[in-house]
mmCIF file of C-alpha atoms in Angstrom:
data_model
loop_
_atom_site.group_PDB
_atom_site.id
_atom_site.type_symbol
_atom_site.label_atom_id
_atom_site.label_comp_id
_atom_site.label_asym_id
_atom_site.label_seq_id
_atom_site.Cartn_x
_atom_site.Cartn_y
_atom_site.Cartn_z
ATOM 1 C CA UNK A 1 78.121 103.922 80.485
ATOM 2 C CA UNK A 2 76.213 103.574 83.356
ATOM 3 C CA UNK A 3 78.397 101.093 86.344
ATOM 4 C CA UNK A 4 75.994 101.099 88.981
ATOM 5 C CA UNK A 5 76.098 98.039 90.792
ATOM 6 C CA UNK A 6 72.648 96.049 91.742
ATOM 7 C CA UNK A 7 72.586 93.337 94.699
ATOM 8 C CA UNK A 8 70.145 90.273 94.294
ATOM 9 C CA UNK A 9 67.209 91.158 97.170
ATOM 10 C CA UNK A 10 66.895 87.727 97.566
ATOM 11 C CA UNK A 11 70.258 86.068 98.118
ATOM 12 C CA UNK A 12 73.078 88.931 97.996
ATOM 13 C CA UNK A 13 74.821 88.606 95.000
ATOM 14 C CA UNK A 14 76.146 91.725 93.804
ATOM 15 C CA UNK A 15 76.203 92.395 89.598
ATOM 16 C CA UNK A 16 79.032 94.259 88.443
ATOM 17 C CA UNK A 17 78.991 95.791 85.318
ATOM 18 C CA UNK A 18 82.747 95.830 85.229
ATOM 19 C CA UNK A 19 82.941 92.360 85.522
ATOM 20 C CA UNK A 20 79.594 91.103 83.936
ATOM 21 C CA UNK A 21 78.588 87.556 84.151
ATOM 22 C CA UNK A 22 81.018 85.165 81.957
ATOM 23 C CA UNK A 23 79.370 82.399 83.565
ATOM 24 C CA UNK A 24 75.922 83.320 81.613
ATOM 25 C CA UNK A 25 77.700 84.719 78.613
ATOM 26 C CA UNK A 26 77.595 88.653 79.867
ATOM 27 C CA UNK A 27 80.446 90.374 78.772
ATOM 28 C CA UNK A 28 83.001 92.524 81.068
ATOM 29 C CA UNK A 29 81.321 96.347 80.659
ATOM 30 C CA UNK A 30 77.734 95.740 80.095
ATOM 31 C CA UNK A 31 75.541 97.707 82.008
ATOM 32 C CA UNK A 32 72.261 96.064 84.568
ATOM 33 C CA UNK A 33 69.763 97.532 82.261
ATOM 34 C CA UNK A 34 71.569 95.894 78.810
ATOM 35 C CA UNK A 35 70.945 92.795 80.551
ATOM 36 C CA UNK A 36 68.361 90.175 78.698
ATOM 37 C CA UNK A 37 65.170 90.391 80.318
ATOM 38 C CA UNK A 38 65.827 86.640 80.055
ATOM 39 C CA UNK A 39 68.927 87.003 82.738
ATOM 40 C CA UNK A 40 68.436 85.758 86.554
ATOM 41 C CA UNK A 41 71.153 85.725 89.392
ATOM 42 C CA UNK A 42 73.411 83.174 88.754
ATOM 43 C CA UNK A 43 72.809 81.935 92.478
ATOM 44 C CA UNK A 44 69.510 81.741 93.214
ATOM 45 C CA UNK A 45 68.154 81.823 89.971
ATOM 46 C CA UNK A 46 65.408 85.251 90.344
ATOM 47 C CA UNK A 47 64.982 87.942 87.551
ATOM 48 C CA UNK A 48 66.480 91.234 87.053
ATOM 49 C CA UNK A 49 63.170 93.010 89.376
ATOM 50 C CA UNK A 50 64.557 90.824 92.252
ATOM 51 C CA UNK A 51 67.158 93.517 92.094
ATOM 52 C CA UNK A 52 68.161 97.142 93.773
ATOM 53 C CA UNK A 53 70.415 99.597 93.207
ATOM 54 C CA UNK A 54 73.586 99.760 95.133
ATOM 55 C CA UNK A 55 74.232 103.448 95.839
#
């Protein structure tokens, strides 16, 4: 399972696969790339290419 983090390039927020999004219905464990293509940060509201890889 791939954990790697991604941070929002707009605002900052951070997606963490180990604790998903419960707020938008992602489940604890699910991986940046499982996300819907429908998905955008729960802050400012972009999509998932508004995002980068936190190494």
């Amino acid at each position: 399972m791939d954990m790697t983090k991604y941070e929002c390039d707009v605002c900052g927020y951070i997606y963490d696969p180990a604790k998903g999004d419960p707020d938008s219905g992602i489940e604890p464990g699910t991986s940046f790339n499982e996300l819907p293509d429908e998905w955008v940060c729960p802050l400012c509201f972009v999509g998932k290419e508004d995002f980068s890889p936190i190494n």
